[in-house]
CSV table of N, CA, C and O in Angstrom, one decimal:
chain,number,residue,atom,x,y,z
A,1,UNK,N,-26.8,22.2,0.9
A,1,UNK,CA,-26.1,22.3,2.2
A,1,UNK,C,-24.7,21.7,2.1
A,1,UNK,O,-24.6,20.5,1.7
A,2,UNK,N,-23.7,22.5,2.4
A,2,UNK,CA,-22.4,22.0,2.2
A,2,UNK,C,-21.9,21.3,3.5
A,2,UNK,O,-22.4,21.5,4.6
A,3,UNK,N,-21.0,20.3,3.3
A,3,UNK,CA,-20.4,19.6,4.4
A,3,UNK,C,-18.9,19.6,4.2
A,3,UNK,O,-18.4,19.5,3.1
A,4,UNK,N,-18.2,19.6,5.4
A,4,UNK,CA,-16.8,19.7,5.4
A,4,UNK,C,-16.1,18.6,6.1
A,4,UNK,O,-16.7,18.1,7.1
A,5,UNK,N,-15.0,18.2,5.7
A,5,UNK,CA,-14.2,17.1,6.4
A,5,UNK,C,-12.7,17.5,6.4
A,5,UNK,O,-12.2,18.1,5.4
A,6,UNK,N,-12.0,17.2,7.5
A,6,UNK,CA,-10.6,17.5,7.6
A,6,UNK,C,-9.8,16.3,8.1
A,6,UNK,O,-10.3,15.6,8.9
A,7,UNK,N,-8.6,16.2,7.6
A,7,UNK,CA,-7.7,15.2,8.1
A,7,UNK,C,-6.5,16.0,8.5
A,7,UNK,O,-5.9,16.6,7.6
A,8,UNK,N,-6.1,16.0,9.8
A,8,UNK,CA,-4.9,16.8,10.2
A,8,UNK,C,-3.8,15.9,10.5
A,8,UNK,O,-3.9,14.7,10.9
A,9,UNK,N,-2.6,16.4,10.4
A,9,UNK,CA,-1.3,15.7,10.7
A,9,UNK,C,-1.1,14.4,9.9
A,9,UNK,O,-0.6,13.4,10.4
A,10,UNK,N,-1.5,14.4,8.7
A,10,UNK,CA,-1.3,13.3,7.8
A,10,UNK,C,0.1,13.2,7.3
A,10,UNK,O,0.7,14.2,6.9
A,11,UNK,N,0.7,12.1,7.5
A,11,UNK,CA,2.2,11.9,7.2
A,11,UNK,C,2.4,11.8,5.7
A,11,UNK,O,2.9,10.7,5.2
A,12,UNK,N,2.1,12.8,4.9
A,12,UNK,CA,2.4,12.8,3.5
A,12,UNK,C,2.8,14.3,3.2
A,12,UNK,O,2.2,15.2,3.9
A,13,UNK,N,3.7,14.5,2.4
A,13,UNK,CA,4.1,15.9,2.1
A,13,UNK,C,3.0,16.7,1.4
A,13,UNK,O,2.3,16.1,0.6
A,14,UNK,N,2.9,17.9,1.8
A,14,UNK,CA,1.8,18.7,1.2
A,14,UNK,C,1.9,18.8,-0.4
A,14,UNK,O,0.9,18.8,-1.1
A,15,UNK,N,3.1,18.9,-0.9
A,15,UNK,CA,3.3,18.9,-2.3
A,15,UNK,C,2.7,17.7,-3.0
A,15,UNK,O,2.1,17.8,-4.1
A,16,UNK,N,3.0,16.5,-2.5
A,16,UNK,CA,2.5,15.3,-3.1
A,16,UNK,C,0.9,15.2,-2.9
A,16,UNK,O,0.2,14.7,-3.8
A,17,UNK,N,0.4,15.7,-1.7
A,17,UNK,CA,-1.0,15.6,-1.5
A,17,UNK,C,-1.7,16.6,-2.4
A,17,UNK,O,-2.9,16.3,-2.9
A,18,UNK,N,-1.1,17.7,-2.7
A,18,UNK,CA,-1.8,18.7,-3.6
A,18,UNK,C,-1.9,18.2,-5.0
A,18,UNK,O,-2.9,18.5,-5.7
A,19,UNK,N,-1.0,17.3,-5.5
A,19,UNK,CA,-1.1,16.7,-6.8
A,19,UNK,C,-2.4,15.9,-6.9
A,19,UNK,O,-3.0,15.9,-7.9
A,20,UNK,N,-2.7,15.2,-5.8
A,20,UNK,CA,-3.9,14.3,-5.8
A,20,UNK,C,-5.2,15.2,-5.7
A,20,UNK,O,-6.2,14.9,-6.3
A,21,UNK,N,-5.1,16.2,-4.8
A,21,UNK,CA,-6.3,17.0,-4.5
A,21,UNK,C,-6.7,17.8,-5.8
A,21,UNK,O,-7.9,18.0,-6.1
A,22,UNK,N,-5.7,18.2,-6.6
A,22,UNK,CA,-6.0,18.9,-7.8
A,22,UNK,C,-6.8,18.1,-8.8
A,22,UNK,O,-7.5,18.6,-9.6
A,23,UNK,N,-6.6,16.7,-8.7
A,23,UNK,CA,-7.4,15.8,-9.6
A,23,UNK,C,-8.9,15.9,-9.4
A,23,UNK,O,-9.7,15.7,-10.3
A,24,UNK,N,-9.3,16.1,-8.1
A,24,UNK,CA,-10.7,15.9,-7.7
A,24,UNK,C,-11.5,17.2,-7.6
A,24,UNK,O,-12.7,17.2,-7.5
A,25,UNK,N,-10.8,18.3,-7.5
A,25,UNK,CA,-11.4,19.6,-7.3
A,25,UNK,C,-12.4,19.9,-8.4
A,25,UNK,O,-12.1,19.8,-9.6
A,26,UNK,N,-13.7,20.2,-8.0
A,26,UNK,CA,-14.7,20.5,-9.0
A,26,UNK,C,-15.5,19.3,-9.6
A,26,UNK,O,-16.4,19.4,-10.3
A,27,UNK,N,-15.0,18.1,-9.3
A,27,UNK,CA,-15.7,16.9,-9.8
A,27,UNK,C,-16.8,16.4,-9.0
A,27,UNK,O,-17.0,16.8,-7.8
A,28,UNK,N,-17.7,15.6,-9.5
A,28,UNK,CA,-18.8,15.0,-8.8
A,28,UNK,C,-18.2,14.1,-7.7
A,28,UNK,O,-17.1,13.5,-7.9
A,29,UNK,N,-18.9,14.0,-6.6
A,29,UNK,CA,-18.3,13.2,-5.4
A,29,UNK,C,-18.1,11.8,-5.8
A,29,UNK,O,-17.0,11.2,-5.4
A,30,UNK,N,-19.0,11.1,-6.4
A,30,UNK,CA,-18.9,9.7,-6.8
A,30,UNK,C,-17.7,9.5,-7.8
A,30,UNK,O,-17.0,8.6,-7.7
A,31,UNK,N,-17.6,10.5,-8.7
A,31,UNK,CA,-16.5,10.4,-9.7
A,31,UNK,C,-15.1,10.6,-8.9
A,31,UNK,O,-14.1,9.9,-9.3
A,32,UNK,N,-15.1,11.5,-8.0
A,32,UNK,CA,-13.9,11.7,-7.2
A,32,UNK,C,-13.5,10.5,-6.4
A,32,UNK,O,-12.3,10.1,-6.4
A,33,UNK,N,-14.4,9.8,-5.8
A,33,UNK,CA,-14.1,8.6,-5.0
A,33,UNK,C,-13.6,7.5,-6.0
A,33,UNK,O,-12.6,6.9,-5.7
A,34,UNK,N,-14.2,7.3,-7.1
A,34,UNK,CA,-13.7,6.3,-8.1
A,34,UNK,C,-12.3,6.7,-8.6
A,34,UNK,O,-11.5,5.8,-8.7
A,35,UNK,N,-12.1,7.9,-8.8
A,35,UNK,CA,-10.7,8.3,-9.3
A,35,UNK,C,-9.7,8.1,-8.2
A,35,UNK,O,-8.6,7.6,-8.5
A,36,UNK,N,-10.0,8.4,-7.0
A,36,UNK,CA,-9.0,8.2,-5.9
A,36,UNK,C,-8.8,6.7,-5.6
A,36,UNK,O,-7.7,6.4,-5.1
A,37,UNK,N,-9.8,5.9,-5.8
A,37,UNK,CA,-9.6,4.5,-5.5
A,37,UNK,C,-8.5,3.9,-6.4
A,37,UNK,O,-7.8,2.9,-6.0
A,38,UNK,N,-8.4,4.4,-7.6
A,38,UNK,CA,-7.4,3.8,-8.5
A,38,UNK,C,-6.2,4.7,-8.8
A,38,UNK,O,-5.5,4.5,-9.7
A,39,UNK,N,-6.1,5.8,-8.0
A,39,UNK,CA,-4.9,6.7,-8.2
A,39,UNK,C,-3.7,6.0,-7.7
A,39,UNK,O,-3.7,5.4,-6.6
A,40,UNK,N,-2.6,6.0,-8.5
A,40,UNK,CA,-1.4,5.3,-8.1
A,40,UNK,C,-0.6,6.0,-7.0
A,40,UNK,O,0.3,5.4,-6.4
A,41,UNK,N,-0.9,7.3,-6.7
A,41,UNK,CA,-0.2,8.0,-5.7
A,41,UNK,C,-0.5,7.5,-4.3
A,41,UNK,O,-1.6,7.2,-4.0
A,42,UNK,N,0.5,7.5,-3.4
A,42,UNK,CA,0.3,7.1,-2.0
A,42,UNK,C,-0.7,8.1,-1.3
A,42,UNK,O,-1.4,7.6,-0.3
A,43,UNK,N,-0.7,9.3,-1.7
A,43,UNK,CA,-1.5,10.3,-1.0
A,43,UNK,C,-3.0,10.1,-1.4
A,43,UNK,O,-3.9,10.7,-0.7
A,44,UNK,N,-3.3,9.2,-2.3
A,44,UNK,CA,-4.7,9.0,-2.7
A,44,UNK,C,-5.5,8.4,-1.6
A,44,UNK,O,-6.7,8.7,-1.4
A,45,UNK,N,-5.0,7.6,-0.8
A,45,UNK,CA,-5.7,6.9,0.3
A,45,UNK,C,-6.2,7.9,1.4
A,45,UNK,O,-7.4,7.9,1.7
A,46,UNK,N,-5.4,8.8,1.9
A,46,UNK,CA,-5.9,9.7,2.9
A,46,UNK,C,-6.9,10.7,2.3
A,46,UNK,O,-7.9,11.1,3.0
A,47,UNK,N,-6.7,11.1,1.1
A,47,UNK,CA,-7.6,12.1,0.4
A,47,UNK,C,-8.9,11.4,0.2
A,47,UNK,O,-10.0,12.0,0.4
A,48,UNK,N,-8.9,10.1,-0.2
A,48,UNK,CA,-10.1,9.3,-0.4
A,48,UNK,C,-10.9,9.3,0.9
A,48,UNK,O,-12.1,9.5,0.9
A,49,UNK,N,-10.2,9.0,2.0
A,49,UNK,CA,-10.9,8.9,3.3
A,49,UNK,C,-11.6,10.3,3.7
A,49,UNK,O,-12.7,10.3,4.2
A,50,UNK,N,-10.9,11.4,3.4
A,50,UNK,CA,-11.5,12.7,3.7
A,50,UNK,C,-12.7,13.0,2.8
A,50,UNK,O,-13.7,13.5,3.3
A,51,UNK,N,-12.7,12.6,1.5
A,51,UNK,CA,-13.8,12.8,0.7
A,51,UNK,C,-15.0,11.9,1.1
A,51,UNK,O,-16.1,12.4,1.2
A,52,UNK,N,-14.7,10.7,1.5
A,52,UNK,CA,-15.8,9.8,2.0
A,52,UNK,C,-16.4,10.4,3.3
A,52,UNK,O,-17.6,10.3,3.5
A,53,UNK,N,-15.5,10.9,4.1
A,53,UNK,CA,-16.0,11.5,5.4
A,53,UNK,C,-16.9,12.7,5.1
A,53,UNK,O,-17.9,13.0,5.8
A,54,UNK,N,-16.5,13.6,4.1
A,54,UNK,CA,-17.3,14.7,3.8
A,54,UNK,C,-18.7,14.3,3.2
A,54,UNK,O,-19.7,15.0,3.6
A,55,UNK,N,-18.7,13.3,2.5
A,55,UNK,CA,-20.0,12.8,1.9
A,55,UNK,C,-20.9,12.3,3.1
A,55,UNK,O,-22.1,12.5,3.1
A,56,UNK,N,-20.3,11.5,4.0
A,56,UNK,CA,-21.0,11.1,5.2
A,56,UNK,C,-21.5,12.2,6.0
A,56,UNK,O,-22.6,12.2,6.5
A,57,UNK,N,-20.7,13.3,6.2
A,57,UNK,CA,-21.1,14.5,6.9
A,57,UNK,C,-22.3,15.1,6.2
A,57,UNK,O,-23.2,15.6,6.9
A,58,UNK,N,-22.3,15.2,4.9
A,58,UNK,CA,-23.4,15.8,4.2
A,58,UNK,C,-24.7,14.9,4.4
A,58,UNK,O,-25.8,15.5,4.5
A,59,UNK,N,-24.5,13.6,4.4
A,59,UNK,CA,-25.7,12.7,4.7
A,59,UNK,C,-26.3,13.0,6.1
A,59,UNK,O,-27.5,13.1,6.2
A,60,UNK,N,-25.4,13.1,7.1
A,60,UNK,CA,-25.9,13.4,8.4
A,60,UNK,C,-26.6,14.7,8.5
A,60,UNK,O,-27.6,14.9,9.1
A,61,UNK,N,-26.0,15.8,7.9
A,61,UNK,CA,-26.6,17.1,7.9
A,61,UNK,C,-28.0,17.1,7.3
A,61,UNK,O,-28.9,17.8,7.7
A,62,UNK,N,-28.1,16.4,6.2
A,62,UNK,CA,-29.4,16.3,5.5
A,62,UNK,C,-30.4,15.6,6.3
A,62,UNK,O,-31.6,16.0,6.3
A,63,UNK,N,-30.0,14.5,7.0
A,63,UNK,CA,-30.9,13.8,7.9
A,63,UNK,C,-31.4,14.7,9.0
A,63,UNK,O,-32.6,14.7,9.4
A,64,UNK,N,-30.5,15.4,9.6
A,64,UNK,CA,-30.9,16.3,10.7
A,64,UNK,C,-31.8,17.4,10.3
A,64,UNK,O,-32.7,17.9,11.0
A,65,UNK,N,-31.6,17.9,9.1
A,65,UNK,CA,-32.5,19.0,8.5
A,65,UNK,C,-33.7,18.5,7.9
A,65,UNK,O,-34.5,19.2,7.3
A,66,UNK,N,-33.9,17.1,7.8
A,66,UNK,CA,-35.0,16.5,7.2
A,66,UNK,C,-35.1,16.9,5.7
A,66,UNK,O,-36.2,17.1,5.2
A,67,UNK,N,-34.0,16.9,5.0
A,67,UNK,CA,-33.9,17.2,3.6
A,67,UNK,C,-33.6,16.0,2.8
A,67,UNK,O,-33.0,15.1,3.4
A,68,UNK,N,-34.1,15.9,1.6
A,68,UNK,CA,-33.7,14.7,0.8
A,68,UNK,C,-32.3,14.7,0.5
A,68,UNK,O,-31.7,15.8,0.2
A,69,UNK,N,-31.7,13.6,0.4
A,69,UNK,CA,-30.2,13.5,0.2
A,69,UNK,C,-30.0,12.6,-1.0
A,69,UNK,O,-30.5,11.4,-1.0
A,70,UNK,N,-29.2,13.0,-1.9
A,70,UNK,CA,-28.8,12.2,-3.1
A,70,UNK,C,-27.3,12.5,-3.3
A,70,UNK,O,-26.8,13.6,-3.6
A,71,UNK,N,-26.5,11.4,-3.1
A,71,UNK,CA,-25.0,11.5,-3.2
A,71,UNK,C,-24.6,11.9,-4.6
A,71,UNK,O,-23.6,12.6,-4.7
A,72,UNK,N,-25.4,11.6,-5.6
A,72,UNK,CA,-25.0,11.9,-7.0
A,72,UNK,C,-25.1,13.4,-7.2
A,72,UNK,O,-24.5,13.9,-8.2
A,73,UNK,N,-25.8,14.2,-6.4
A,73,UNK,CA,-25.8,15.7,-6.6
A,73,UNK,C,-24.6,16.4,-6.0
A,73,UNK,O,-24.4,17.6,-6.3
A,74,UNK,N,-23.8,15.7,-5.2
A,74,UNK,CA,-22.7,16.3,-4.5
A,74,UNK,C,-21.5,16.6,-5.4
A,74,UNK,O,-21.2,15.7,-6.2
A,75,UNK,N,-20.9,17.7,-5.2
A,75,UNK,CA,-19.7,18.1,-6.0
A,75,UNK,C,-18.6,18.5,-5.0
A,75,UNK,O,-18.9,19.1,-4.0
A,76,UNK,N,-17.4,18.2,-5.3
A,76,UNK,CA,-16.3,18.6,-4.5
A,76,UNK,C,-16.1,20.1,-4.8
A,76,UNK,O,-15.5,20.5,-5.8
A,77,UNK,N,-16.6,20.9,-3.9
A,77,UNK,CA,-16.6,22.4,-4.2
A,77,UNK,C,-15.2,23.0,-3.8
A,77,UNK,O,-14.7,23.8,-4.6
A,78,UNK,N,-14.7,22.6,-2.7
A,78,UNK,CA,-13.4,23.2,-2.2
A,78,UNK,C,-12.6,22.0,-1.8
A,78,UNK,O,-13.1,21.1,-1.0
A,79,UNK,N,-11.3,22.0,-2.2
A,79,UNK,CA,-10.4,21.0,-1.7
A,79,UNK,C,-9.0,21.6,-1.7
A,79,UNK,O,-8.5,22.1,-2.7
A,80,UNK,N,-8.4,21.6,-0.5
A,80,UNK,CA,-7.0,22.1,-0.4
A,80,UNK,C,-6.2,21.4,0.6
A,80,UNK,O,-6.7,20.7,1.5
A,81,UNK,N,-4.9,21.6,0.6
A,81,UNK,CA,-4.0,21.0,1.5
A,81,UNK,C,-3.1,22.1,2.1
A,81,UNK,O,-2.5,22.9,1.4
A,82,UNK,N,-3.1,22.1,3.4
A,82,UNK,CA,-2.2,23.1,4.1
A,82,UNK,C,-1.0,22.3,4.7
A,82,UNK,O,-1.1,21.1,5.0
A,83,UNK,N,0.0,23.0,5.0
A,83,UNK,CA,1.2,22.3,5.6
A,83,UNK,C,1.0,22.2,7.1
A,83,UNK,O,0.6,23.2,7.8
A,84,UNK,N,1.3,21.0,7.6
A,84,UNK,CA,1.3,20.8,9.1
A,84,UNK,C,2.7,21.0,9.6
A,84,UNK,O,3.6,21.4,8.9
A,85,UNK,N,2.8,20.6,10.9
A,85,UNK,CA,4.2,20.7,11.5
A,85,UNK,C,5.2,19.7,10.8
A,85,UNK,O,4.8,18.6,10.4
A,86,UNK,N,6.4,20.1,10.8
A,86,UNK,CA,7.4,19.2,10.2
A,86,UNK,C,8.3,18.6,11.4
A,86,UNK,O,8.7,19.3,12.3
A,87,UNK,N,8.4,17.3,11.3
A,87,UNK,CA,9.2,16.6,12.3
A,87,UNK,C,10.7,16.6,11.7
A,87,UNK,O,10.9,16.2,10.6
A,88,UNK,N,11.6,17.0,12.5
A,88,UNK,CA,13.0,17.1,12.1
A,88,UNK,C,13.8,15.9,12.7
A,88,UNK,O,13.8,15.6,13.8
A,89,UNK,N,14.4,15.2,11.8
A,89,UNK,CA,15.2,14.0,12.1
A,89,UNK,C,16.6,14.2,11.6
A,89,UNK,O,16.8,14.9,10.6
A,90,UNK,N,17.6,13.5,12.1
A,90,UNK,CA,18.9,13.6,11.7
A,90,UNK,C,19.5,12.3,11.2
A,90,UNK,O,19.2,11.2,11.8
A,91,UNK,N,20.3,12.3,10.1
A,91,UNK,CA,20.8,11.1,9.5
A,91,UNK,C,22.4,11.3,9.5
A,91,UNK,O,22.9,12.3,9.1
A,92,UNK,N,23.0,10.3,10.0
A,92,UNK,CA,24.5,10.3,10.0
A,92,UNK,C,25.1,10.3,8.6
A,92,UNK,O,24.6,9.6,7.8
A,93,UNK,N,26.1,11.1,8.4
A,93,UNK,CA,26.7,11.2,7.1
A,93,UNK,C,28.2,11.0,7.3
A,93,UNK,O,28.7,10.8,8.4
A,94,UNK,N,29.0,11.1,6.3
A,94,UNK,CA,30.4,10.9,6.3
A,94,UNK,C,31.2,11.9,7.2
A,94,UNK,O,30.8,13.0,7.3
A,95,UNK,N,32.3,11.4,7.7
A,95,UNK,CA,33.2,12.3,8.5
A,95,UNK,C,32.5,12.9,9.7
A,95,UNK,O,32.8,14.1,10.1
A,96,UNK,N,31.6,12.2,10.3
A,96,UNK,CA,31.0,12.7,11.6
A,96,UNK,C,29.9,13.8,11.4
A,96,UNK,O,29.4,14.4,12.4
A,97,UNK,N,29.5,14.1,10.2
A,97,UNK,CA,28.5,15.1,9.9
A,97,UNK,C,27.1,14.5,10.1
A,97,UNK,O,26.9,13.3,10.1
A,98,UNK,N,26.1,15.4,10.2
A,98,UNK,CA,24.7,14.9,10.3
A,98,UNK,C,23.9,15.8,9.4
A,98,UNK,O,24.0,17.0,9.3
A,99,UNK,N,23.0,15.2,8.6
A,99,UNK,CA,22.1,15.9,7.7
A,99,UNK,C,20.7,15.8,8.3
A,99,UNK,O,20.3,14.8,8.8
A,100,UNK,N,20.0,16.9,8.1
A,100,UNK,CA,18.7,16.9,8.6
A,100,UNK,C,17.7,16.3,7.6
A,100,UNK,O,17.7,16.7,6.4
A,101,UNK,N,16.8,15.5,8.1
A,101,UNK,CA,15.7,15.0,7.3
A,101,UNK,C,14.4,15.6,7.8
A,101,UNK,O,14.1,15.5,9.0
A,102,UNK,N,13.6,16.2,6.9
A,102,UNK,CA,12.3,16.8,7.2
A,102,UNK,C,11.2,15.8,6.9
A,102,UNK,O,11.1,15.4,5.8
A,103,UNK,N,10.5,15.4,7.9
A,103,UNK,CA,9.3,14.6,7.7
A,103,UNK,C,8.1,15.5,7.8
A,103,UNK,O,7.6,15.8,8.9
A,104,UNK,N,7.6,15.8,6.7
A,104,UNK,CA,6.5,16.8,6.6
A,104,UNK,C,5.1,16.2,6.8
A,104,UNK,O,4.9,15.0,6.5
A,105,UNK,N,4.2,17.0,7.3
A,105,UNK,CA,2.8,16.5,7.5
A,105,UNK,C,1.9,17.5,6.8
A,105,UNK,O,2.3,18.6,6.5
A,106,UNK,N,0.6,17.1,6.6
A,106,UNK,CA,-0.3,17.9,5.9
A,106,UNK,C,-1.7,17.9,6.6
A,106,UNK,O,-2.0,17.0,7.4
A,107,UNK,N,-2.4,19.0,6.4
A,107,UNK,CA,-3.8,19.1,6.8
A,107,UNK,C,-4.6,19.1,5.5
A,107,UNK,O,-4.5,20.1,4.7
A,108,UNK,N,-5.5,18.1,5.3
A,108,UNK,CA,-6.3,18.0,4.1
A,108,UNK,C,-7.7,18.4,4.4
A,108,UNK,O,-8.3,17.9,5.4
A,109,UNK,N,-8.3,19.3,3.6
A,109,UNK,CA,-9.6,19.8,3.8
A,109,UNK,C,-10.4,19.6,2.5
A,109,UNK,O,-9.9,20.0,1.5
A,110,UNK,N,-11.6,19.1,2.7
A,110,UNK,CA,-12.5,18.9,1.5
A,110,UNK,C,-13.9,19.4,1.9
A,110,UNK,O,-14.4,19.0,3.0
A,111,UNK,N,-14.5,20.1,1.0
A,111,UNK,CA,-15.9,20.6,1.2
A,111,UNK,C,-16.7,20.1,0.0
A,111,UNK,O,-16.4,20.4,-1.1
A,112,UNK,N,-17.8,19.4,0.3
A,112,UNK,CA,-18.7,19.0,-0.7
A,112,UNK,C,-20.0,19.7,-0.6
A,112,UNK,O,-20.5,20.1,0.5
A,113,UNK,N,-20.7,20.0,-1.7
A,113,UNK,CA,-22.0,20.7,-1.7
A,113,UNK,C,-22.8,20.3,-2.8
A,113,UNK,O,-22.3,19.7,-3.8
A,114,UNK,N,-24.1,20.5,-2.8
A,114,UNK,CA,-25.0,20.1,-3.9
A,114,UNK,C,-24.6,20.9,-5.2
A,114,UNK,O,-24.0,21.9,-5.1
A,115,UNK,N,-24.9,20.3,-6.3
A,115,UNK,CA,-24.5,20.8,-7.6
A,115,UNK,C,-24.9,22.3,-7.8
A,115,UNK,O,-24.2,23.0,-8.5
A,116,UNK,N,-26.1,22.7,-7.4
A,116,UNK,CA,-26.5,24.0,-7.7
A,116,UNK,C,-25.8,25.1,-6.9
A,116,UNK,O,-25.8,26.3,-7.3
A,117,UNK,N,-25.1,24.8,-5.8
A,117,UNK,CA,-24.4,25.8,-5.0
A,117,UNK,C,-23.3,26.5,-5.7
A,117,UNK,O,-23.2,27.7,-5.7
A,118,UNK,N,-22.4,25.8,-6.5
A,118,UNK,CA,-21.4,26.5,-7.2
A,118,UNK,C,-21.9,27.4,-8.3
A,118,UNK,O,-21.4,28.4,-8.5
A,119,UNK,N,-23.0,27.0,-8.9
A,119,UNK,CA,-23.6,27.8,-10.0
A,119,UNK,C,-24.1,29.1,-9.4
A,119,UNK,O,-24.0,30.2,-9.9
A,120,UNK,N,-24.8,29.0,-8.2
A,120,UNK,CA,-25.3,30.2,-7.5
A,120,UNK,C,-24.1,31.1,-7.1
A,120,UNK,O,-24.2,32.3,-7.3
A,121,UNK,N,-23.0,30.5,-6.6
A,121,UNK,CA,-21.9,31.3,-6.2
A,121,UNK,C,-21.2,32.0,-7.4
A,121,UNK,O,-20.8,33.2,-7.3
A,122,UNK,N,-21.2,31.3,-8.5
A,122,UNK,CA,-20.6,31.9,-9.7
A,122,UNK,C,-21.4,33.0,-10.2
A,122,UNK,O,-20.9,34.0,-10.7
A,123,UNK,N,-22.7,32.9,-10.2
A,123,UNK,CA,-23.6,33.9,-10.7
A,123,UNK,C,-23.5,35.2,-9.8
A,123,UNK,O,-23.5,36.3,-10.3
A,124,UNK,N,-23.4,35.0,-8.5
A,124,UNK,CA,-23.2,36.2,-7.6
A,124,UNK,C,-21.9,36.8,-7.8
A,124,UNK,O,-21.8,38.0,-7.8
A,125,UNK,N,-20.8,36.0,-8.0
A,125,UNK,CA,-19.5,36.6,-8.3
A,125,UNK,C,-19.5,37.3,-9.6
A,125,UNK,O,-18.9,38.4,-9.7
A,126,UNK,N,-20.2,36.9,-10.6
A,126,UNK,CA,-20.3,37.5,-11.9
A,126,UNK,C,-21.0,38.9,-11.7
A,126,UNK,O,-20.5,39.9,-12.3
A,127,UNK,N,-22.1,38.9,-11.0
A,127,UNK,CA,-22.8,40.2,-10.8
A,127,UNK,C,-21.9,41.2,-10.0
A,127,UNK,O,-22.0,42.4,-10.2
A,128,UNK,N,-21.2,40.6,-9.0
A,128,UNK,CA,-20.3,41.5,-8.2
A,128,UNK,C,-19.2,42.1,-9.1
A,128,UNK,O,-18.9,43.3,-9.0
A,129,UNK,N,-18.7,41.3,-10.1
A,129,UNK,CA,-17.6,41.8,-11.0
A,129,UNK,C,-18.2,42.9,-11.9
A,129,UNK,O,-17.6,43.9,-12.2
A,130,UNK,N,-19.5,42.7,-12.4
A,130,UNK,CA,-20.1,43.7,-13.2
A,130,UNK,C,-20.3,45.0,-12.5
A,130,UNK,O,-20.1,46.1,-13.0
A,131,UNK,N,-20.8,44.9,-11.2
A,131,UNK,CA,-21.0,46.1,-10.5
A,131,UNK,C,-19.7,46.9,-10.2
A,131,UNK,O,-19.6,48.1,-10.3
A,132,UNK,N,-18.6,46.1,-9.9
A,132,UNK,CA,-17.3,46.7,-9.7
A,132,UNK,C,-16.8,47.4,-10.9
A,132,UNK,O,-16.1,48.4,-10.9
A,133,UNK,N,-17.0,46.7,-12.1
A,133,UNK,CA,-16.4,47.3,-13.3
A,133,UNK,C,-17.2,48.6,-13.8
A,133,UNK,O,-16.6,49.4,-14.4
A,134,UNK,N,-18.5,48.7,-13.5
A,134,UNK,CA,-19.2,49.9,-13.8
A,134,UNK,C,-19.1,51.0,-12.8
A,134,UNK,O,-19.4,52.1,-13.1
A,135,UNK,N,-18.6,50.6,-11.6
A,135,UNK,CA,-18.5,51.6,-10.6
A,135,UNK,C,-17.5,52.8,-10.9
A,135,UNK,O,-17.8,53.9,-10.6
A,136,UNK,N,-16.4,52.4,-11.5
A,136,UNK,CA,-15.4,53.4,-11.8
A,136,UNK,C,-15.6,54.2,-13.1
A,136,UNK,O,-14.9,55.2,-13.4
A,137,UNK,N,-16.5,53.8,-13.9
A,137,UNK,CA,-16.8,54.5,-15.2
A,137,UNK,C,-17.5,55.8,-15.0
A,137,UNK,O,-18.5,55.9,-14.1
A,138,UNK,N,-17.2,56.8,-15.8
A,138,UNK,CA,-18.0,58.0,-15.8
A,138,UNK,C,-18.4,58.3,-17.2
A,138,UNK,O,-17.6,58.2,-18.2
A,139,UNK,N,-19.7,58.6,-17.4
A,139,UNK,CA,-20.2,58.9,-18.7
A,139,UNK,C,-21.0,60.2,-18.7
A,139,UNK,O,-21.6,60.6,-17.8
């Protein structure tokens, strides 16, 4: 059972947040948390909070469904960063000019799922590719 968590309007640029999210995609949830705790990037903290929230959401979903829950089985299945609204600010420059400063925001999304879910999805995708490749052939 997969669980999702989002952090919206986070005051970190999407480009910098994507660098951090790329580190954890596909990793075990516990390993991702450990990696983010010691990541030197400033975007590591909000991404860590989102991963921990997704793990907590998975725990709640498992409790509601009366299923056994083991955090060690969870894998960061999907992790991505979308661009949020940009706050535009102006900075005074020489000779009465003004330069625009863009203060960018991000929407961070993380989905965690048990380890067997990605394998099942990969197997179904493989069978879909095989069917598609044999569809156009004539013998």
